Every structure is written in structure tokens, then in C-alpha cells.
Coordinates of C-alpha atoms and ligand atoms in Angstrom, one line a residue:
M1 CA 119.5 132.4 111.7
L2 CA 120.1 130.8 108.3
H3 CA 123.3 129.3 109.8
R4 CA 121.2 126.5 111.2
F5 CA 120.7 125.4 107.6
A6 CA 123.9 126.7 106.1
D7 CA 126.4 125.2 108.5
P8 CA 125.5 121.5 108.0
L9 CA 125.4 122.1 104.3
R10 CA 128.9 123.5 104.4
E11 CA 130.2 120.8 106.6
L12 CA 128.8 118.2 104.3
L13 CA 130.4 119.8 101.2
A14 CA 133.7 120.2 103.0
A15 CA 133.8 116.6 104.2
K16 CA 132.8 115.2 100.8
C17 CA 135.2 117.4 98.8
G18 CA 138.2 117.5 101.1
V19 CA 138.2 121.3 101.3
P20 CA 138.4 123.1 104.7
S21 CA 134.9 124.2 105.7
A22 CA 136.1 127.8 106.2
E23 CA 136.6 127.9 102.4
I24 CA 133.0 126.9 101.7
R25 CA 131.1 130.1 101.4
L26 CA 127.4 130.1 100.9
E27 CA 126.0 133.2 99.3
Q28 CA 122.6 134.7 98.8
P29 CA 121.6 134.1 95.1
R30 CA 121.1 137.3 93.2
D31 CA 117.7 136.2 92.1
E32 CA 115.7 134.7 94.9
S33 CA 113.8 132.4 92.5
L34 CA 117.0 130.5 92.0
G35 CA 117.2 129.4 95.6
D36 CA 117.8 130.5 99.2
L37 CA 121.5 129.8 99.4
S38 CA 124.0 129.4 96.7
F39 CA 127.4 127.8 96.6
P40 CA 129.9 128.9 93.9
C41 CA 131.8 125.7 93.1
F42 CA 135.1 127.4 92.1
V43 CA 137.1 126.4 95.1
I44 CA 136.3 122.8 94.6
A45 CA 136.7 123.0 90.9
K46 CA 140.2 124.4 91.4
A47 CA 141.2 121.7 93.9
R48 CA 139.9 119.1 91.4
K49 CA 141.2 120.8 88.3
A50 CA 137.8 120.4 86.7
P51 CA 135.4 122.9 85.1
P52 CA 133.1 124.5 87.8
P53 CA 129.8 123.7 86.0
A54 CA 130.7 120.0 85.7
V55 CA 131.6 120.0 89.4
A56 CA 128.3 121.6 90.3
A57 CA 126.3 119.1 88.2
E58 CA 128.2 116.2 89.7
L59 CA 127.8 117.3 93.3
A60 CA 124.1 118.0 92.8
K61 CA 123.6 114.5 91.7
V62 CA 125.7 112.5 94.1
L63 CA 124.8 114.5 97.2
A64 CA 121.1 115.0 96.5
V65 CA 120.0 112.5 99.1
E66 CA 122.3 113.8 101.8
F67 CA 121.3 117.4 101.2
E68 CA 117.7 116.4 101.4
A69 CA 118.3 114.9 104.8
L70 CA 119.5 118.3 105.9
G71 CA 116.3 119.9 104.8
A72 CA 117.4 121.3 101.4
T73 CA 116.9 120.4 97.8
V74 CA 119.6 121.3 95.3
V75 CA 119.8 122.4 91.7
A76 CA 123.0 123.0 89.7
T77 CA 122.9 126.2 87.6
G78 CA 126.1 126.8 85.8
P79 CA 128.9 126.9 88.3
Y80 CA 126.5 127.2 91.2
L81 CA 124.8 124.8 93.5
N82 CA 121.6 126.5 94.5
F83 CA 119.8 125.3 97.6
R84 CA 116.2 125.6 98.5
I85 CA 115.4 125.1 102.1
E86 CA 112.4 123.0 102.8
R87 CA 109.6 125.4 103.7
K88 CA 108.2 123.4 106.6
A89 CA 111.6 123.2 108.3
L90 CA 112.3 126.8 107.5
A91 CA 109.0 127.9 109.1
R92 CA 109.7 125.8 112.2
E93 CA 113.1 127.4 112.7
V94 CA 112.1 130.9 111.9
F95 CA 109.0 130.8 114.2
A96 CA 111.1 129.4 117.0
A97 CA 113.7 132.1 116.7
V98 CA 111.2 134.9 116.5
A99 CA 109.2 133.5 119.4
A100 CA 112.3 133.1 121.5
D101 CA 113.5 136.7 121.0
G102 CA 110.2 138.5 120.5
A103 CA 110.7 142.2 120.4
R104 CA 114.5 141.7 120.4
Y105 CA 114.5 139.4 117.4
G106 CA 116.9 140.9 114.9
G107 CA 119.3 142.1 117.5
S108 CA 122.4 140.4 119.0
N109 CA 125.2 140.9 121.4
E110 CA 127.9 141.6 118.9
G111 CA 128.5 145.1 120.2
A112 CA 128.6 144.2 123.9
G113 CA 131.4 146.1 125.7
K114 CA 131.8 148.5 122.7
T115 CA 130.8 152.1 122.6
I116 CA 129.7 154.0 119.6
V117 CA 129.4 157.8 119.8
I118 CA 126.9 159.4 117.4
D119 CA 126.8 163.1 116.9
F120 CA 123.5 163.9 115.3
S121 CA 120.9 166.6 114.8
S122 CA 123.2 169.3 116.2
P123 CA 121.1 172.4 115.2
N124 CA 122.1 175.9 115.8
I125 CA 120.4 178.0 118.5
A126 CA 118.4 181.1 117.5
K127 CA 117.5 179.4 114.3
P128 CA 114.9 176.7 113.5
M129 CA 116.4 173.4 112.5
H130 CA 116.9 173.5 108.7
V131 CA 116.3 170.5 106.5
G132 CA 119.8 169.2 106.9
H133 CA 119.2 168.9 110.6
V134 CA 116.0 167.1 109.9
R135 CA 117.8 164.4 108.0
S136 CA 120.6 164.3 110.5
T137 CA 118.1 163.9 113.3
I138 CA 116.2 161.1 111.6
I139 CA 119.2 159.2 110.3
G140 CA 121.2 159.6 113.5
A141 CA 118.4 158.4 115.7
A142 CA 118.0 155.3 113.5
L143 CA 121.7 154.6 113.8
I144 CA 121.5 154.8 117.6
R145 CA 118.6 152.3 117.7
L146 CA 120.3 149.9 115.3
H147 CA 123.5 149.9 117.3
R148 CA 121.7 149.5 120.6
A149 CA 119.8 146.5 119.2
L150 CA 123.3 145.0 118.5
G151 CA 124.3 145.4 122.1
Y152 CA 126.5 148.5 121.6
R153 CA 126.5 151.3 124.1
A154 CA 125.3 154.0 121.7
V155 CA 125.9 157.5 123.0
G156 CA 123.9 160.2 121.2
I157 CA 125.4 163.7 121.5
N158 CA 123.7 166.9 120.4
H159 CA 126.5 169.2 119.4
I160 CA 124.4 172.4 119.4
G161 CA 125.8 175.4 117.6
D162 CA 125.7 177.8 120.4
W163 CA 129.0 179.6 120.1
G164 CA 130.6 181.9 117.7
A165 CA 130.9 185.6 116.8
Q166 CA 127.3 185.6 115.5
F167 CA 126.0 185.5 119.0
G168 CA 127.6 188.9 119.7
G169 CA 125.4 190.3 117.0
L170 CA 122.3 188.5 118.2
V171 CA 122.7 189.8 121.7
V172 CA 122.9 193.4 120.4
A173 CA 119.8 192.7 118.2
I174 CA 117.9 191.5 121.3
R175 CA 119.0 194.6 123.2
R176 CA 117.7 196.9 120.5
W177 CA 114.7 195.2 119.1
R178 CA 113.3 192.7 121.5
N179 CA 110.0 194.6 122.0
E180 CA 109.6 195.6 118.4
V181 CA 109.9 192.0 117.3
G182 CA 107.9 190.6 120.2
V183 CA 110.3 187.9 120.8
E184 CA 108.7 186.7 124.0
R185 CA 105.4 186.0 122.2
D186 CA 106.9 183.6 119.6
P187 CA 110.5 183.0 120.5
V188 CA 111.3 180.7 117.6
R189 CA 110.2 183.1 114.9
G190 CA 111.2 186.1 116.9
L191 CA 114.8 184.9 117.4
L192 CA 115.0 184.0 113.8
E193 CA 114.0 187.5 112.8
L194 CA 116.4 189.1 115.2
Y195 CA 119.2 186.8 114.0
Q196 CA 118.6 187.8 110.4
R197 CA 118.4 191.5 111.3
S198 CA 121.6 191.2 113.3
K199 CA 123.4 189.6 110.3
H200 CA 122.4 192.4 108.1
A201 CA 123.3 195.1 110.7
V202 CA 126.8 193.6 111.3
E203 CA 127.4 194.1 107.6
T204 CA 126.0 197.5 107.1
D205 CA 126.2 199.4 110.5
E206 CA 129.6 200.2 111.9
T207 CA 128.4 201.0 115.5
F208 CA 126.3 197.8 115.5
R209 CA 129.4 195.8 114.5
A210 CA 131.6 197.3 117.2
E211 CA 128.9 196.6 119.8
A212 CA 128.6 193.0 118.5
V213 CA 132.3 192.4 118.7
A214 CA 132.4 193.8 122.2
A215 CA 129.5 191.5 123.2
Y216 CA 131.1 188.4 121.8
Q217 CA 134.3 189.3 123.6
E218 CA 132.4 189.6 126.8
L219 CA 130.7 186.3 126.2
E220 CA 134.0 184.6 125.5
S221 CA 135.6 186.1 128.6
G222 CA 133.1 184.1 130.7
K223 CA 132.0 187.1 132.6
E224 CA 128.6 186.9 134.2
G225 CA 126.2 189.7 133.3
E226 CA 123.7 190.9 130.8
V227 CA 125.4 189.4 127.7
R228 CA 125.7 186.0 129.2
D229 CA 122.2 186.1 130.5
L230 CA 120.8 186.9 127.1
W231 CA 122.8 184.2 125.5
R232 CA 121.6 181.7 128.1
W233 CA 118.1 182.7 127.5
V234 CA 118.4 182.2 123.8
T235 CA 119.9 178.8 124.4
E236 CA 117.0 177.8 126.7
V237 CA 114.3 179.0 124.4
S238 CA 115.9 177.3 121.4
L239 CA 116.5 174.0 123.2
A240 CA 112.9 174.0 124.5
A241 CA 111.7 174.3 120.9
F242 CA 114.0 171.6 119.7
D243 CA 112.9 169.3 122.5
R244 CA 109.3 169.6 121.5
T245 CA 110.2 168.3 118.1
Y246 CA 112.4 165.6 119.4
A247 CA 109.6 164.4 121.6
R248 CA 107.3 164.1 118.6
L249 CA 110.0 162.0 116.9
G250 CA 110.6 159.9 120.0
I251 CA 114.2 161.0 120.2
R252 CA 116.4 161.7 123.2
H253 CA 120.1 162.6 123.2
D254 CA 122.2 161.2 126.0
F255 CA 124.2 164.4 126.1
V256 CA 123.3 167.9 124.9
R257 CA 126.7 169.5 124.7
G258 CA 126.8 172.7 122.7
E259 CA 130.0 174.0 121.3
S260 CA 130.2 176.3 124.4
F261 CA 130.6 173.2 126.5
Y262 CA 134.1 172.8 125.0
E263 CA 135.2 176.4 125.9
P264 CA 137.3 175.3 128.8
H265 CA 138.9 172.6 126.6
L266 CA 140.0 174.9 123.8
Q267 CA 143.2 176.2 125.3
P268 CA 144.4 172.7 126.4
T269 CA 143.5 171.4 123.0
L270 CA 145.5 174.1 121.2
E271 CA 148.5 173.5 123.5
R272 CA 148.3 169.8 122.8
V273 CA 148.3 170.3 119.1
I274 CA 151.1 172.8 119.3
A275 CA 153.1 170.4 121.5
S276 CA 152.8 167.7 118.9
G277 CA 154.7 169.9 116.6
V278 CA 152.3 170.1 113.7
T279 CA 151.2 173.7 113.8
E280 CA 152.5 176.7 112.0
V281 CA 151.8 180.4 112.3
S282 CA 150.6 181.8 109.0
Q283 CA 149.7 185.5 108.8
G284 CA 149.2 185.6 112.5
A285 CA 146.8 182.6 112.5
L286 CA 147.5 179.1 113.9
V287 CA 147.2 176.5 111.2
V288 CA 148.0 172.8 110.6
R289 CA 149.1 172.0 107.1
L290 CA 147.7 168.8 105.8
E291 CA 149.0 168.1 102.3
T292 CA 151.5 165.5 103.6
I293 CA 148.5 163.5 104.8
D294 CA 146.0 164.2 102.1
K295 CA 147.1 165.8 98.8
G296 CA 143.5 167.1 98.3
L297 CA 144.0 169.3 101.3
K298 CA 146.9 171.2 99.9
E299 CA 145.1 174.5 99.6
T300 CA 143.0 174.0 102.8
P301 CA 145.1 173.8 105.9
C302 CA 143.1 173.5 109.1
L303 CA 142.7 176.9 110.8
L304 CA 142.6 176.5 114.6
R305 CA 143.1 180.1 115.8
Q306 CA 142.5 183.3 114.0
S307 CA 145.0 186.2 114.2
N308 CA 142.7 188.0 116.6
G309 CA 142.9 185.1 119.0
T310 CA 139.4 183.7 118.5
T311 CA 138.9 180.0 117.9
L312 CA 136.8 178.3 115.2
Y313 CA 134.2 175.6 114.6
A314 CA 137.1 173.3 113.8
T315 CA 138.9 174.1 117.1
R316 CA 135.8 173.3 119.0
D317 CA 135.2 170.1 117.1
L318 CA 138.8 169.0 117.7
A319 CA 138.4 169.7 121.4
A320 CA 135.1 167.7 121.4
L321 CA 136.8 164.8 119.6
F322 CA 139.6 164.5 122.1
H323 CA 137.1 164.8 124.9
R324 CA 134.9 162.0 123.4
W325 CA 137.9 159.8 122.8
E326 CA 139.0 160.2 126.4
E327 CA 135.6 159.8 127.9
F328 CA 134.3 156.9 125.8
A329 CA 137.3 155.1 124.1
F330 CA 134.8 154.6 121.3
E331 CA 134.8 151.8 118.8
R332 CA 133.4 154.2 116.3
C333 CA 132.5 157.9 116.4
L334 CA 130.0 159.0 113.8
Y335 CA 129.2 162.5 112.7
V336 CA 125.8 162.5 111.0
V337 CA 126.2 165.8 109.1
G338 CA 125.3 166.8 105.6
G339 CA 127.7 166.5 102.7
E340 CA 128.6 170.2 102.6
Q341 CA 130.8 169.6 105.6
K342 CA 132.9 167.0 104.0
L343 CA 136.0 169.1 103.9
H344 CA 135.7 170.0 107.6
F345 CA 135.7 166.3 108.7
R346 CA 138.4 165.4 106.3
Q347 CA 140.5 168.1 107.9
L348 CA 139.8 167.0 111.4
K349 CA 140.8 163.4 110.6
A350 CA 144.0 164.6 108.8
V351 CA 145.0 166.8 111.8
L352 CA 144.7 163.7 114.0
T353 CA 146.7 161.6 111.6
R354 CA 149.4 164.3 111.6
M355 CA 149.4 164.1 115.3
G356 CA 149.9 160.4 115.2
Q357 CA 146.5 159.6 116.7
D358 CA 145.7 156.5 114.8
W359 CA 142.3 156.2 116.4
Q360 CA 141.2 158.7 113.8
K361 CA 140.3 155.6 111.8
R362 CA 137.3 155.2 114.1
V363 CA 136.0 158.6 113.3
E364 CA 133.5 158.7 110.4
H365 CA 131.6 161.4 108.6
V366 CA 128.2 159.9 107.9
D367 CA 127.0 162.3 105.2
F368 CA 123.8 162.5 103.4
G369 CA 122.1 164.2 100.4
L370 CA 119.6 167.1 100.4
L371 CA 116.0 167.1 101.3
L372 CA 114.3 168.7 98.4
G373 CA 110.8 169.9 97.6
K374 CA 108.6 168.5 94.9
D375 CA 110.1 171.0 92.4
K376 CA 113.6 169.5 93.2
K377 CA 114.5 172.8 94.9
K378 CA 115.4 173.3 98.5
L379 CA 112.4 172.5 100.6
A380 CA 110.7 175.6 101.9
S381 CA 107.5 176.1 103.9
R382 CA 104.3 176.6 102.0
T383 CA 104.5 180.3 102.4
G384 CA 108.1 180.2 101.0
E385 CA 109.7 181.2 104.3
V386 CA 112.3 179.3 106.3
L387 CA 111.0 175.9 107.0
I388 CA 110.2 175.0 110.6
L389 CA 110.3 171.3 111.2
D390 CA 107.5 171.4 113.7
E391 CA 105.2 173.1 111.3
L392 CA 106.1 170.7 108.6
I393 CA 105.2 167.8 110.8
D394 CA 101.9 169.6 111.7
E395 CA 101.1 169.9 108.0
V396 CA 101.7 166.3 107.3
V397 CA 99.8 165.2 110.4
D398 CA 96.8 167.4 109.3
E399 CA 96.8 165.6 105.9
A400 CA 97.1 162.2 107.6
R401 CA 94.1 163.1 109.8
R402 CA 92.1 163.9 106.8
I403 CA 93.0 160.7 105.0
I404 CA 92.2 158.6 108.1
R405 CA 88.8 160.3 108.6
E406 CA 88.0 159.5 105.1
K407 CA 89.2 155.9 105.1
N408 CA 88.2 154.9 108.6
P409 CA 85.7 157.3 110.2
A410 CA 84.9 154.9 113.0
L411 CA 88.6 154.6 114.2
A412 CA 89.2 155.3 117.8
D413 CA 92.0 157.6 118.9
Q414 CA 92.3 159.3 115.5
E415 CA 94.5 162.0 116.9
A416 CA 97.2 159.6 118.0
V417 CA 97.0 157.6 114.8
A418 CA 97.3 160.8 112.7
E419 CA 100.4 161.8 114.6
A420 CA 101.9 158.4 114.2
V421 CA 101.2 158.2 110.5
G422 CA 102.3 161.8 109.8
V423 CA 105.6 161.4 111.7
G424 CA 106.1 157.9 110.3
A425 CA 105.6 159.3 106.7
I426 CA 108.3 161.9 107.2
V427 CA 110.7 159.5 109.0
F428 CA 110.4 156.7 106.5
N429 CA 110.8 159.1 103.5
D430 CA 114.1 160.1 104.9
L431 CA 115.4 156.6 105.4
K432 CA 114.0 155.2 102.2
R433 CA 117.1 155.5 100.0
E434 CA 120.8 155.3 100.4
R435 CA 121.4 158.3 102.6
I436 CA 123.8 159.9 100.2
R437 CA 121.0 160.4 97.7
D438 CA 118.8 163.4 97.8
V439 CA 115.3 163.0 99.2
V440 CA 112.2 164.5 97.6
F441 CA 109.6 165.6 99.9
D442 CA 106.2 165.3 98.3
R443 CA 103.4 165.6 100.8
A444 CA 101.0 163.4 98.9
E445 CA 103.4 160.7 98.0
I446 CA 105.0 160.1 101.4
L447 CA 101.5 159.6 102.9
S448 CA 100.4 157.1 100.3
F449 CA 99.1 153.9 101.9
E450 CA 100.1 151.9 98.8
G451 CA 103.6 153.3 97.9
D452 CA 107.0 152.6 99.4
T453 CA 106.1 154.6 102.5
G454 CA 105.9 154.6 106.2
P455 CA 102.1 154.5 106.2
Y456 CA 102.2 151.4 104.0
V457 CA 104.3 149.6 106.5
Q458 CA 102.1 150.8 109.3
Y459 CA 99.0 149.8 107.4
T460 CA 100.4 146.3 106.8
Y461 CA 101.2 145.9 110.4
A462 CA 97.7 147.0 111.5
R463 CA 96.2 144.7 108.9
L464 CA 98.0 141.6 110.4
G465 CA 96.9 142.7 113.9
A466 CA 93.3 142.9 112.7
I467 CA 93.5 139.3 111.4
E468 CA 94.9 138.1 114.7
R469 CA 92.2 139.9 116.7
K470 CA 89.5 138.4 114.6
A471 CA 91.1 135.0 115.0
A472 CA 91.1 135.4 118.8
E473 CA 87.4 136.5 118.8
R474 CA 86.5 133.4 116.8
G475 CA 88.7 131.1 118.7
E476 CA 90.7 130.1 115.7
G477 CA 94.4 129.2 115.6
T478 CA 94.4 126.9 118.6
A479 CA 94.8 123.7 116.6
S480 CA 98.1 122.1 115.9
P481 CA 99.4 123.9 112.7
D482 CA 100.2 122.1 109.5
L483 CA 103.3 124.0 108.5
A484 CA 103.4 122.2 105.1
V485 CA 100.7 124.7 104.0
L486 CA 103.3 127.5 104.1
E487 CA 104.9 126.0 101.0
N488 CA 104.2 129.3 99.1
A489 CA 105.4 131.5 101.9
G490 CA 109.1 131.1 101.1
P491 CA 109.8 134.7 100.3
I492 CA 108.3 135.8 103.6
L493 CA 110.0 133.2 105.6
M494 CA 113.4 133.9 104.0
R495 CA 113.0 137.6 104.7
M496 CA 112.2 136.9 108.3
A497 CA 115.2 134.6 108.6
R498 CA 117.5 137.3 107.1
F499 CA 116.2 140.1 109.3
P500 CA 119.1 139.8 111.8
E501 CA 121.6 140.0 109.0
V502 CA 119.9 143.1 107.6
V503 CA 120.0 144.8 111.0
R504 CA 123.6 144.1 111.4
A505 CA 124.5 145.3 107.8
A506 CA 122.4 148.4 108.2
A507 CA 124.4 149.3 111.3
A508 CA 127.8 148.4 109.9
H509 CA 127.2 150.5 106.8
C510 CA 125.4 153.3 108.7
E511 CA 122.7 152.8 106.1
P512 CA 119.2 152.6 107.6
A513 CA 117.9 152.3 104.0
E514 CA 118.9 148.7 104.0
L515 CA 116.4 148.1 106.7
S516 CA 113.6 150.3 105.2
T517 CA 114.1 148.5 101.9
F518 CA 113.8 145.2 103.7
S519 CA 110.6 146.3 105.5
I520 CA 108.9 147.4 102.3
G521 CA 109.9 144.0 100.7
L522 CA 108.6 142.0 103.6
C523 CA 105.3 144.0 103.6
R524 CA 104.9 143.6 99.8
E525 CA 105.4 139.8 100.1
V526 CA 103.0 139.6 103.0
S527 CA 100.3 141.6 101.1
S528 CA 100.6 139.5 98.1
W529 CA 100.5 136.3 100.1
L530 CA 97.4 137.5 101.9
S531 CA 95.6 138.1 98.7
D532 CA 96.2 134.5 97.7
N533 CA 95.7 132.7 101.0
R534 CA 92.7 133.0 103.2
V535 CA 93.8 132.9 106.8
L536 CA 90.6 132.5 108.8
G537 CA 87.9 130.0 108.3
E538 CA 90.0 127.2 106.7
A539 CA 90.6 123.8 108.1
P540 CA 91.9 124.3 111.7
A541 CA 95.4 123.0 111.0
V542 CA 95.6 125.3 107.9
S543 CA 94.3 128.4 109.6
A544 CA 96.6 127.7 112.6
A545 CA 99.7 127.5 110.3
R546 CA 98.7 130.7 108.5
L547 CA 98.0 132.5 111.7
R548 CA 101.5 131.5 112.9
L549 CA 102.9 133.2 109.9
V550 CA 100.8 136.3 110.4
H551 CA 101.8 136.6 114.0
H552 CA 105.5 136.1 113.5
A553 CA 105.7 138.3 110.4
R554 CA 103.9 141.0 112.4
V555 CA 106.6 140.8 115.1
V556 CA 109.4 141.2 112.5
I557 CA 107.6 144.1 110.9
A558 CA 107.1 145.8 114.3
N559 CA 110.8 145.3 115.2
G560 CA 111.9 146.9 111.9
M561 CA 109.5 149.8 112.5
E562 CA 110.8 150.2 116.0
L563 CA 114.4 150.4 114.7
L564 CA 113.5 152.9 112.0
G565 CA 111.6 155.1 114.4
L566 CA 108.1 154.5 113.2
A567 CA 105.2 154.2 115.7
H568 CA 103.0 151.2 115.1
P569 CA 99.4 151.8 116.0
S570 CA 97.4 148.6 116.3
E571 CA 94.6 150.0 114.1
M572 CA 94.6 152.4 111.3
Ligands
LIG1 N1 125.7 172.9 114.1 C1 126.3 172.5 112.9 C2 125.5 173.0 111.7 O1 124.4 173.3 111.8 C3 126.4 171.0 112.8 C4 127.2 170.3 113.8 C5 127.6 168.9 113.5 N2 128.4 168.3 114.5 C6 129.7 168.6 114.7 N3 130.3 168.0 115.7 N4 130.3 169.4 113.9 O2 126.0 173.0 110.6

């Protein structure tokens, strides 16, 4: 959006200095009080063989009038020309752009015709999502929305962990203890308990282990019968539970393809890797050595088939990757998975490289830090047991409900608002910092209406809505606006203008935090502007201009929330 101002400035500089306009780069000044756009004069100084500060000072002087005609004033600071865009012109352009695109302002078509595959959430059946899955779910969903806004076809895949030897043990545990545990009554907790008991039994009980191995063999053989039925039932029950959570977060995957989905592709995948000549047999197992590709993988070849013939997580992921490449010819394929699987994805990419599949460049592991409790230890439920995401959301929603009752007892629809605020608090907290950093989950802090939180953004949005509603009741805002009164709204206007750039950078870097930081910054600027500027009850042209700002800022805040995955109740 700022191009509308930047382009003519660049053209002018290029023409006056005899430098190709492609070489004139306008930057964002590090300190926004210096200006809105900044031009480092080094290219011109070099061409002229003059010191950059002298060039900056000279250009500021001789071109002042011409810059002004383009809607910008200029100041030379050291080697930089710093431009300040005239607020009235900025407001006019920004409002026009926001009004033209409405809910789509911030997006673009740059991804048209391109597909991005995003593997996210991907929990394991028979177990509740653990905190790593929570982060993957929230970050992955944000990346899907960001890319869709940019016109990409974004395909979300849930690579459920539903295959592996552990399911042999689980089947046997169900057989033995289903009534004792009462798994039908509370399948999520029941299955978890059976899963834990089966793990223990496999290690300690010889007969149990033999039965478990036989069950897994039967499962792998594809035979229909009791084992497959039980496995199917576990899958259904687990998926139903995951779906309830996804619904609360407003998330839908395009494809739910568990590891089992790739069973028919495993043999062809192995054959393909073998045919490419990169495999070796080592102690009966099929491996791909990777040190020629990546020295760091010297000790860790990729194991694709164990000596007993069974395949592994990596085998299934490799099969999935070929399948995705063939189906989607993706521009990028992202794996939103915690940092503890770094080695795994490095190996997968290295295997592809050894096979000469240069599209491995498009495959990226989007890793992230841990979600920790207030004590900086792994987050657990209040009772210290395994944390169930749905219960965690319930807890935060309860607290949100309490706060809302206290702050706004007359509010209609408190239930829906509490849900929106509770979920918004959890989501925002996860997207607040660079994803690689650990996140601390402090129930009180994430709900604070004043902190860098989801509820703060939601509250600011609702506050702007309230001003607009009141204006409508009072019939204000219909006069022709005097945009000159927005002179002190520069920080807000500049942020609104930069929003499309922020969306694009957040997607490109797979870093939703760039957007959450932006949203907080915009809300802070809006709040501070509101405390200095009365919107309603001023001279009609003044109120009208301020209401325009309120309205368009509210649209931008809403668009940001939408992309992050925060609901935006109109009242709070
Ligand atoms: N189910 C795995 C886990 O819980 C995560 C799967 C991530 N996706 C993938 N394609 N490997 O650790």
C-alpha cells in the first residue's frame, strides 16, 4: 500500500540523480519517530563520489519542494533521507484501500496457482493431544489462514499417529481390561489408561508381549476381524474427541490421513528408494546413509525397514511425502512439528537429496519451542495428570466467564463471549512470540485485558465497535470529514498501511508472531490515541474524521484476529 507514496519518491530520486530506480530502495526507519520511509543515500554517494551525509543534506534541500508535491516532507539524518508522509494524504489512501478490500484487506493474490501443504496438529490416537500438538494445531492453523489470504491453495493435512507396534499392545489391553477400565464411559481417559497399562505390560509380561506382537502382525496383514475392528474403534473415538477440540478452535483439516493411510504406499516407496541405489542393508535392516549429504548425520542413517520386516515412522513419512508431491506439486510443504523431531525431518530431506529429488528444498520443518507451566516446567493439568486440551480450554473459559461477569454483568450472550475470550487467550498466547521460543502458560496472565494478550486485542476491537454503535445512535459521522485532524494518528495510519506487508512476511517466514506483534502494536496505538482524542460530540467534520479512523482501524484489527484465529465478539 505504501508503494503509492514510495514509487513516485523513488522515481523522482532516480530521475534527479541519474541512478536506475531499481537501485533506489526505500526502507522502514528503525525508529518510527524518524519518519515513515527512509532512503540510505549510499548508492548515490558512490555514483557521485561524495560523502553520504553531504549527499543526503543536499538532496533534502534541493528536492524539498518536489517531495512536498508528492505528499512527503523530508529530513536528512546522517546518510539517510527520512520521509514523512503527509497525514491527510496517508489517511485518504489508507481508508480507500481498507474500504475497497474490507475483510480481505491485508491479503493479495501472490499465491494464486500455488499450493502449500501444511501438516499440522497430527496427534496420536488413544492419547490426548499433548502440549506439543496444541502448539502445532494453533500455529499450523494460523499458517493455513495466512497463506489462504495470500491466494495460495493451502492444504491442511492431519497426519494422525495411528500405526505402529504400540497398537498391538493396545488391542490386547482392550481385550483384557475394557470392562475394568470402563472405556466406553469415558473413552479418552479410558484409552489413555489402557495405553499406559499396555506399555507397562509389554515390558514386563512375556505372554502379553507375544500377544501384542501377534496382534500387530494381524493388523499389518490387513486382515479383517477383531483386531482391525478394535483398532478402528480406537481411531473413531479418538478422532471424535479431537474434532470437538478442533471445532472449539475453529479448525478443519482438508485431509485426515493417519499413518495407516500410507500402508499401501510403503512397499512401492521402499522399492523406489532401493531402485535409486541409495540403500544398504545393515544388520538385516534397510538403511540410507546420509553423511555424504550432511556431515551431522554421520551417526544417524535413516532406517527404513527393520530386520523383522516392519516399517517405521520415517518410512511412512517418506511415503507420505512422495504422495503429497505427486498429488499437489506443492510450492512448499510444511511440517509444523516440535523441535524434538528435528533430526527426523533432516533425515527425510537428506534421503530425498541423495535420491536426487531436488524438490526437497520445498520441504520445511516448521519447529517450535515448548509450552511450559508457570513454574517453567512441562505444562500439566491442575491435578498433575496428563493434560487434556479440552479440559485446559474449559478451565480458561471458566475463568474468562468469571472475569466477564465481574466486569460487565449486563452483557448479553456471556457464554459465547467467555468461550471466545478463553479460546482467544490460549491461541494468542501461543502465537505471541517467535515460534521457536518456549511459551509460558500462566492462566491469569493470558487472560489479562491489559497485557499483550488475545483478550486485550478483542477488547480493543469491541471498544471501537461500541464507539461506532453510539455514533450511529446519535447520528454522528455523516458530515464530510476533515482528515487534517488525523495529524496525530500517524502511528495508527502507518500500521494500517503496513498490514499487507506484515501478512505477507508472517506467511513467508512461517511466523504468525509477526502478525500478533503487529496487532498488539496497533491496539496500543489506538488505545493511546483514544485517550487523547474524543471521537463523539466534536465539531461534525472532526467527529466524522475520527470515526473514519475508528472504523477502518477496527476492520484491520478484525482482519488480523481472523488470521490469527481469534473470535471477535462485538461486545465484551
Ligand atoms: N504424530 C506425531 C507425534 O505426535 C507427529 C506427526 C507429525 N507429522 C509428520 N508427518 N510426521 O509426534
